[in-house]
Coordinates of C-alpha atoms and ligand atoms in Angstrom, one line a residue:
M1 CA 54.7 80.5 52.3
Q2 CA 55.6 77.0 53.5
N3 CA 59.3 77.4 53.7
E4 CA 59.9 81.0 54.7
I5 CA 61.6 80.2 58.0
Y6 CA 63.5 77.3 56.5
F7 CA 64.8 79.2 53.5
A8 CA 65.5 82.5 55.1
G9 CA 69.1 83.2 54.4
L10 CA 69.7 80.0 52.5
G11 CA 69.3 81.7 49.1
G12 CA 66.8 79.1 48.2
T13 CA 69.2 76.1 48.2
V14 CA 68.2 72.9 49.9
P15 CA 71.1 71.3 51.8
D16 CA 71.8 67.7 51.0
L17 CA 70.3 66.4 54.2
P18 CA 67.0 64.6 55.0
M19 CA 64.0 66.8 55.8
T20 CA 62.9 64.8 58.9
A21 CA 64.4 64.0 62.3
A22 CA 64.0 60.3 61.6
G23 CA 65.8 60.8 58.3
L24 CA 68.7 62.5 60.0
E25 CA 69.0 59.5 62.3
V26 CA 69.1 57.1 59.5
L27 CA 71.8 59.0 57.7
A28 CA 73.8 59.4 60.9
R29 CA 73.7 55.7 61.4
E30 CA 75.3 55.3 58.0
R31 CA 77.9 58.0 58.2
L32 CA 79.0 58.4 61.8
S33 CA 81.3 56.0 63.6
P34 CA 79.5 53.2 65.4
E35 CA 80.8 54.7 68.7
A36 CA 79.5 58.2 68.0
F37 CA 76.2 57.0 66.7
G38 CA 75.7 54.5 69.6
Y39 CA 76.4 57.2 72.1
I40 CA 73.8 59.6 70.7
A41 CA 71.1 57.2 69.8
G42 CA 71.5 54.9 72.8
S43 CA 69.3 55.0 75.8
A44 CA 69.1 53.0 79.1
S45 CA 68.6 49.2 79.1
T46 CA 65.7 48.0 76.9
E47 CA 65.3 51.5 75.6
R48 CA 61.5 51.3 76.2
T49 CA 61.3 54.7 77.9
A50 CA 63.1 56.2 74.9
A51 CA 60.4 54.6 72.7
A52 CA 57.6 55.6 75.1
N53 CA 58.8 59.3 74.9
L54 CA 57.9 59.2 71.2
A55 CA 54.8 57.1 71.5
A56 CA 53.3 59.5 74.1
F57 CA 52.9 62.2 71.4
D58 CA 50.7 59.9 69.4
R59 CA 48.1 59.8 72.2
Y60 CA 47.2 63.4 71.5
A61 CA 45.9 64.8 68.3
I62 CA 45.8 68.4 67.2
V63 CA 42.3 69.5 66.2
P64 CA 42.9 72.2 63.6
R65 CA 40.6 75.2 63.5
M66 CA 39.6 76.8 60.2
L67 CA 38.9 80.2 58.6
R68 CA 40.7 82.2 61.3
G69 CA 43.0 84.1 59.0
T70 CA 46.1 82.7 60.6
A71 CA 47.7 80.7 57.8
A72 CA 49.7 83.6 56.5
A73 CA 53.2 83.6 57.8
D74 CA 53.1 87.3 58.7
A75 CA 50.1 86.6 60.9
R76 CA 52.1 84.4 63.3
D77 CA 54.2 85.0 66.4
L78 CA 56.3 82.2 67.7
S79 CA 58.2 84.3 70.2
V80 CA 58.2 83.7 73.9
D81 CA 59.7 85.0 77.1
V82 CA 61.3 82.3 79.3
L83 CA 62.8 83.5 82.5
G84 CA 63.5 86.9 81.2
T85 CA 65.1 85.5 78.0
R86 CA 63.3 86.6 74.8
L87 CA 63.4 83.8 72.2
A88 CA 62.2 83.9 68.6
A89 CA 60.6 80.5 69.2
P90 CA 59.9 78.4 72.2
V91 CA 62.9 76.3 71.6
L92 CA 66.4 75.9 73.2
T93 CA 69.0 73.3 72.3
A94 CA 69.2 70.7 75.0
P95 CA 72.5 70.3 76.9
I96 CA 74.5 67.5 75.3
G97 CA 77.8 66.3 76.6
V98 CA 81.0 65.2 74.8
L99 CA 80.0 66.8 71.5
E100 CA 83.6 66.6 70.1
L101 CA 82.9 62.9 69.6
V102 CA 80.5 64.0 66.9
H103 CA 82.2 67.1 65.4
P104 CA 85.3 69.2 66.2
D105 CA 83.2 72.4 66.3
A106 CA 81.1 70.9 69.0
E107 CA 79.1 73.3 71.2
R108 CA 80.7 76.4 69.6
A109 CA 78.7 75.5 66.4
V110 CA 75.6 74.9 68.4
G111 CA 75.7 78.1 70.4
A112 CA 76.5 80.2 67.4
V113 CA 73.7 78.7 65.3
A114 CA 71.1 79.0 68.1
A115 CA 72.0 82.7 68.5
E116 CA 71.8 83.3 64.8
L117 CA 68.3 81.8 64.7
G118 CA 67.1 83.6 67.9
V119 CA 66.5 80.5 69.9
G120 CA 68.3 79.6 73.2
S121 CA 71.0 77.1 73.9
V122 CA 72.0 75.2 77.1
L123 CA 75.6 74.4 77.5
S124 CA 76.5 71.1 79.1
T125 CA 79.0 70.8 82.0
A126 CA 80.4 67.8 80.1
A127 CA 81.2 70.1 77.1
S128 CA 84.2 69.8 74.8
S129 CA 85.0 73.5 74.9
A130 CA 85.5 75.8 77.9
I131 CA 82.5 77.8 79.1
E132 CA 84.2 81.1 78.1
D133 CA 85.0 80.0 74.6
V134 CA 81.4 78.9 74.0
A135 CA 80.1 82.0 75.6
A136 CA 82.1 84.2 73.2
V137 CA 80.1 82.9 70.2
S138 CA 76.7 82.1 71.7
G139 CA 75.1 85.5 71.8
E140 CA 72.8 86.5 74.7
N141 CA 70.4 83.7 75.2
W142 CA 72.4 80.8 76.6
W143 CA 72.0 78.9 79.9
Y144 CA 74.5 76.7 81.7
Q145 CA 73.7 73.2 82.7
L146 CA 75.3 72.0 85.9
Y147 CA 76.3 68.4 86.7
W148 CA 77.1 69.1 90.4
P149 CA 80.5 67.3 91.0
S150 CA 81.0 65.7 94.4
D151 CA 83.7 68.4 95.0
D152 CA 81.6 71.4 96.0
E153 CA 84.3 73.9 95.4
V154 CA 84.6 72.8 91.8
A155 CA 80.8 73.1 91.5
E156 CA 80.9 76.6 92.8
S157 CA 83.7 77.6 90.5
L158 CA 81.8 76.2 87.4
V159 CA 78.7 78.1 88.4
K160 CA 80.6 81.4 89.0
R161 CA 82.4 81.1 85.7
A162 CA 79.2 80.5 83.8
T163 CA 77.6 83.5 85.6
A164 CA 80.6 85.7 84.8
A165 CA 80.6 84.5 81.2
G166 CA 77.0 85.7 80.7
A167 CA 74.7 82.7 81.2
K168 CA 71.1 83.7 81.7
A169 CA 70.1 80.7 83.9
I170 CA 71.7 77.7 85.6
V171 CA 70.1 74.3 84.8
L172 CA 70.8 71.8 87.6
T173 CA 70.4 68.3 86.1
A174 CA 68.9 66.2 88.9
D175 CA 68.4 62.9 87.1
T176 CA 72.0 62.0 86.6
P177 CA 73.7 61.5 90.0
G178 CA 75.4 58.6 88.1
M179 CA 75.2 57.3 84.5
G180 CA 72.4 55.0 83.4
W181 CA 72.9 51.5 82.2
R182 CA 73.7 52.0 78.5
P183 CA 74.0 48.7 76.6
R184 CA 75.1 50.3 73.2
D185 CA 78.1 52.0 74.8
L186 CA 78.9 48.9 76.8
E187 CA 78.7 46.6 73.8
L188 CA 81.2 48.7 71.9
G189 CA 83.4 48.9 74.9
H190 CA 83.3 52.6 74.5
L191 CA 82.5 54.8 77.5
P192 CA 82.2 58.3 76.2
F193 CA 82.5 59.9 79.6
L194 CA 86.0 58.2 80.0
Q195 CA 87.3 60.3 77.1
A196 CA 89.1 63.5 77.5
K197 CA 86.6 65.0 75.1
G198 CA 84.0 66.0 77.7
I199 CA 86.1 67.6 80.3
A200 CA 87.1 71.0 78.8
N201 CA 85.2 72.8 81.6
Y202 CA 87.2 71.0 84.2
L203 CA 90.6 71.2 82.5
S204 CA 90.0 75.0 82.2
D205 CA 89.0 75.3 85.8
P206 CA 91.5 76.6 88.4
V207 CA 89.9 74.7 91.3
F208 CA 89.8 71.4 89.4
R209 CA 93.4 71.9 88.3
S210 CA 94.4 72.4 91.9
R211 CA 93.2 68.9 92.6
L212 CA 95.7 67.4 90.1
A213 CA 99.3 66.4 90.9
N214 CA 100.5 67.3 87.4
P215 CA 99.2 69.7 84.6
P216 CA 97.2 67.5 82.2
E217 CA 99.0 69.0 79.2
E218 CA 102.3 67.6 80.5
S219 CA 101.9 63.9 79.4
T220 CA 99.4 61.3 78.3
E221 CA 99.6 59.9 81.9
A222 CA 98.8 63.2 83.4
M223 CA 95.8 63.6 81.1
Q224 CA 94.6 60.1 82.1
M225 CA 94.9 61.1 85.7
A226 CA 92.8 64.2 85.0
V227 CA 90.1 62.1 83.3
L228 CA 90.0 59.7 86.3
T229 CA 89.9 62.6 88.7
W230 CA 86.9 63.9 86.8
V231 CA 85.2 60.5 86.8
S232 CA 85.8 60.2 90.5
M233 CA 83.9 63.5 91.1
F234 CA 81.3 63.3 88.3
G235 CA 78.8 61.2 90.1
N236 CA 77.2 62.9 93.1
H237 CA 74.4 60.9 94.8
A238 CA 74.5 63.3 97.8
I239 CA 72.7 66.2 96.1
R240 CA 69.4 67.0 97.9
L241 CA 66.6 69.5 97.8
G242 CA 68.5 71.9 100.2
D243 CA 71.3 72.2 97.7
V244 CA 69.1 74.2 95.4
A245 CA 69.3 77.0 98.0
R246 CA 73.0 76.5 98.3
L247 CA 73.3 76.9 94.5
A248 CA 71.3 80.1 94.7
R249 CA 74.0 81.5 97.0
W250 CA 76.6 81.2 94.3
T251 CA 74.7 83.0 91.6
D252 CA 71.9 85.6 91.1
L253 CA 70.7 83.7 88.0
P254 CA 67.4 81.9 87.9
I255 CA 67.8 78.2 88.7
V256 CA 66.0 75.5 86.6
V257 CA 65.9 71.9 87.7
K258 CA 66.1 69.4 84.9
G259 CA 64.8 65.8 85.1
I260 CA 61.6 66.4 87.0
V261 CA 58.7 63.9 86.3
H262 CA 56.9 63.8 89.6
S263 CA 54.5 66.6 90.6
D264 CA 55.7 66.4 94.3
D265 CA 59.3 66.9 93.2
A266 CA 58.2 69.8 91.0
R267 CA 56.4 71.5 93.9
A268 CA 59.4 70.8 96.2
V269 CA 62.0 72.3 94.0
V270 CA 59.9 75.4 93.4
D271 CA 59.4 75.7 97.1
A272 CA 63.2 75.3 97.4
G273 CA 63.8 78.3 95.1
A274 CA 63.8 77.0 91.6
A275 CA 62.4 79.4 89.0
G276 CA 61.8 76.6 86.5
V277 CA 61.7 72.9 85.9
V278 CA 62.5 70.8 82.8
V279 CA 60.1 67.8 82.6
S280 CA 62.5 65.2 81.2
N281 CA 63.7 61.7 81.6
H282 CA 67.0 62.5 79.9
G283 CA 65.8 61.0 76.6
G284 CA 65.3 57.6 78.3
R285 CA 69.0 57.4 79.1
Q286 CA 68.7 57.1 82.9
V287 CA 65.7 55.1 84.3
D288 CA 64.4 52.6 81.7
G289 CA 60.8 52.0 82.4
A290 CA 60.3 55.5 83.6
V291 CA 57.2 57.5 82.6
A292 CA 57.3 59.2 79.2
A293 CA 58.1 62.9 79.6
L294 CA 55.0 64.1 77.8
D295 CA 52.8 62.0 80.1
A296 CA 54.5 63.6 83.2
L297 CA 53.9 67.1 81.9
P298 CA 50.3 67.9 82.7
D299 CA 50.7 66.9 86.4
V300 CA 53.9 68.9 86.8
A301 CA 52.4 71.9 85.0
A302 CA 49.4 71.8 87.3
A303 CA 51.6 71.4 90.4
V304 CA 53.7 74.5 89.8
G305 CA 50.9 76.6 88.2
D306 CA 52.2 80.1 87.4
R307 CA 54.9 79.9 90.2
A308 CA 57.5 78.6 87.8
T309 CA 58.5 78.2 84.2
V310 CA 58.0 74.7 82.7
L311 CA 60.0 73.2 79.9
L312 CA 59.9 69.8 78.4
D313 CA 62.3 67.6 76.6
S314 CA 62.6 63.9 75.7
G315 CA 61.0 63.1 72.4
I316 CA 60.6 66.4 70.5
R317 CA 61.0 65.5 66.8
S318 CA 58.6 67.8 64.9
G319 CA 56.6 71.0 64.9
A320 CA 53.5 69.2 66.0
D321 CA 55.4 67.8 69.0
V322 CA 56.2 71.3 70.1
V323 CA 52.5 72.3 69.7
K324 CA 51.4 69.4 71.9
A325 CA 54.0 70.1 74.6
L326 CA 52.9 73.8 74.7
A327 CA 49.3 72.8 74.7
L328 CA 49.9 70.5 77.7
G329 CA 51.5 73.2 79.8
A330 CA 55.1 73.7 78.7
D331 CA 56.4 77.3 78.1
A332 CA 59.2 76.0 75.8
V333 CA 61.0 72.8 74.8
L334 CA 64.5 71.6 74.7
Y335 CA 65.5 70.0 71.4
G336 CA 67.9 67.1 71.6
R337 CA 69.1 64.3 69.4
P338 CA 68.0 65.5 65.9
W339 CA 70.4 68.5 65.9
V340 CA 73.2 66.3 67.3
Y341 CA 72.8 64.1 64.2
G342 CA 72.9 67.2 62.1
L343 CA 76.1 68.3 63.8
G344 CA 77.7 65.0 63.2
L345 CA 76.7 65.0 59.5
A346 CA 77.5 68.6 58.6
G347 CA 78.8 70.6 61.5
A348 CA 77.2 74.0 62.0
D349 CA 75.2 73.6 58.7
G350 CA 73.7 70.4 60.0
V351 CA 72.7 72.1 63.3
R352 CA 71.2 75.0 61.4
H353 CA 69.3 72.6 59.1
A354 CA 67.9 70.6 62.0
L355 CA 66.8 73.7 63.9
R356 CA 65.3 75.4 60.9
M357 CA 63.4 72.3 60.0
L358 CA 61.8 72.3 63.5
L359 CA 61.0 76.0 63.4
A360 CA 59.5 76.0 59.9
D361 CA 57.5 72.9 60.7
L362 CA 56.2 74.5 64.0
D363 CA 55.4 77.8 62.2
V364 CA 53.4 76.0 59.4
T365 CA 51.7 73.6 61.8
L366 CA 50.6 76.4 64.1
G367 CA 49.2 78.6 61.3
L368 CA 47.4 75.8 59.5
A369 CA 45.9 74.6 62.9
G370 CA 44.4 78.1 63.2
F371 CA 46.6 79.8 65.7
A372 CA 48.3 83.1 65.4
S373 CA 50.7 82.7 68.3
V374 CA 52.1 80.0 70.6
A375 CA 50.5 81.8 73.5
E376 CA 47.1 80.7 72.3
L377 CA 47.9 77.0 72.8
D378 CA 46.2 75.2 75.6
R379 CA 44.7 71.8 76.4
R380 CA 41.6 72.5 74.2
V381 CA 43.7 72.4 71.1
L382 CA 44.2 68.7 71.6
R383 CA 42.0 65.6 71.9
S384 CA 43.2 62.3 73.3
T385 CA 43.3 59.6 70.7
L386 CA 42.4 57.1 73.4
A387 CA 39.3 58.8 74.6
G388 CA 36.8 58.0 71.8
P389 CA 34.4 60.6 70.4
G390 CA 34.5 64.2 71.7
L391 CA 37.3 66.2 73.2
Ligands
FMN1 C1 74.3 62.2 73.6 C2 73.6 62.8 74.7 C3 74.3 63.5 75.7 C4 73.6 64.2 76.7 N1 74.3 64.9 77.6 C5 73.7 65.6 78.6 C6 74.4 66.5 79.4 O1 75.6 66.6 79.3 N2 73.6 67.1 80.4 C7 72.3 67.0 80.5 O2 71.6 67.6 81.4 N3 71.6 66.2 79.7 C8 72.2 65.5 78.7 N4 71.5 64.8 77.8 C9 70.0 64.8 77.9 C10 69.5 65.9 77.0 O3 69.7 67.2 77.5 C11 68.0 65.8 76.8 O4 67.3 65.6 78.1 C12 67.6 64.5 75.9 O5 68.5 64.5 74.8 C13 66.2 64.6 75.5 O6 65.8 63.5 74.7 P1 65.7 63.5 73.1 O7 67.0 64.0 72.6 O8 65.5 62.1 72.8 O9 64.6 64.4 72.7 C14 72.2 64.1 76.8 C15 71.5 63.4 75.8 C16 72.1 62.8 74.8 C17 71.3 62.1 73.7
173_2 O1 75.3 60.7 78.1 C1 74.5 61.5 78.8 O2 73.3 61.4 78.8 C2 75.1 62.5 79.7 O3 74.3 63.1 80.3 C3 76.5 62.6 79.9 C4 77.1 62.9 81.1 C5 78.5 63.1 81.2 C6 79.3 62.9 80.2 C7 78.7 62.6 78.9 C8 77.4 62.5 78.8

């Protein structure tokens, strides 16, 4: 039944939201403030890497198989085990910072809906709510994303708080030692990271607070000083491979390095102790002109083999996109912008809508393509649309 996953628990009603990721973006452009929309939709410079991320999926086509008895919903299994985390589908919500710019329920809505649907969530360091508050509603399967501040003691404190709060993995984002060149934010004169909306994890951190002359709650000026203190420690160009091992001394959790697109880097971080990598170019928001994430995936997957878990983000918009990423070597994907538009349009309901759309589309696509489980997907499922006849 086409809509089983989508309608489960909805009582058969269709929310008043578009049924595609592209449709959500169009509606978000109409309804959200220009600042919020520009922040989400914007990428680095000419935004050609953001476009390349989507175009890369068009260079592969799924070749459906027939008469295999897999089109019935109860014949299918989308579940996966990633780093000891059992997920109902190979999907986690990507870490997205400053979500209060979009909706007051921010990451609490995202964590709760992901848990309700049995998928994972990754909480950003630049979140609008404190780690412990998000953990309280996010169920079991959430990971913590670390932007390693230039103050190591603050970094250590954040990691230890996330570990104590029940995170199942630490995701070290390697591609953002500083912010990319983002024309949309610059044109609006609006720098989201200068807002007090993305520093809840710092304001709630005892080590960070010890760096401030005055409690931020005391006055507008004290809050501004807190924001500037955060900005001064956000960028950290000094992080190196050896820091992966240092991070591992602060926590027993598996470490995943996010933002890997070169196979040498993938091999090196796994040698340095990472249990996983996220093949990602940050949705094209960092290095414009960088390789599309999907194009980087096969080499990275080959480089790490079965030594580490491989995830992919940057361009996942549909069920077919998930099938292609898994077929090219990913164990799971991070889902980004579409649910952020959903959050902005309808809070938790919008996040649920965006996630269910992806899961239902994946379920139907997998079954109609002739596969009973995501574990069956490999390169033979696809053909290159560039390669001419044959597989
Ligand atoms: C508005 C926005 C904020 C983001 N904030 C973070 C963040 O705080 N930490 C992080 O590791 N990645 C962050 N990312 C990158 C995402 O985790 C993910 O890599 C990216 O959104 C994937 O691209 P896609 O959404 O186009 O599929 C952000 C992305 C967007 C669009
Ligand atoms: O905008 C981003 O991509 C991002 O990663 C970020 C980092 C810090 C604060 C807000 C967003």
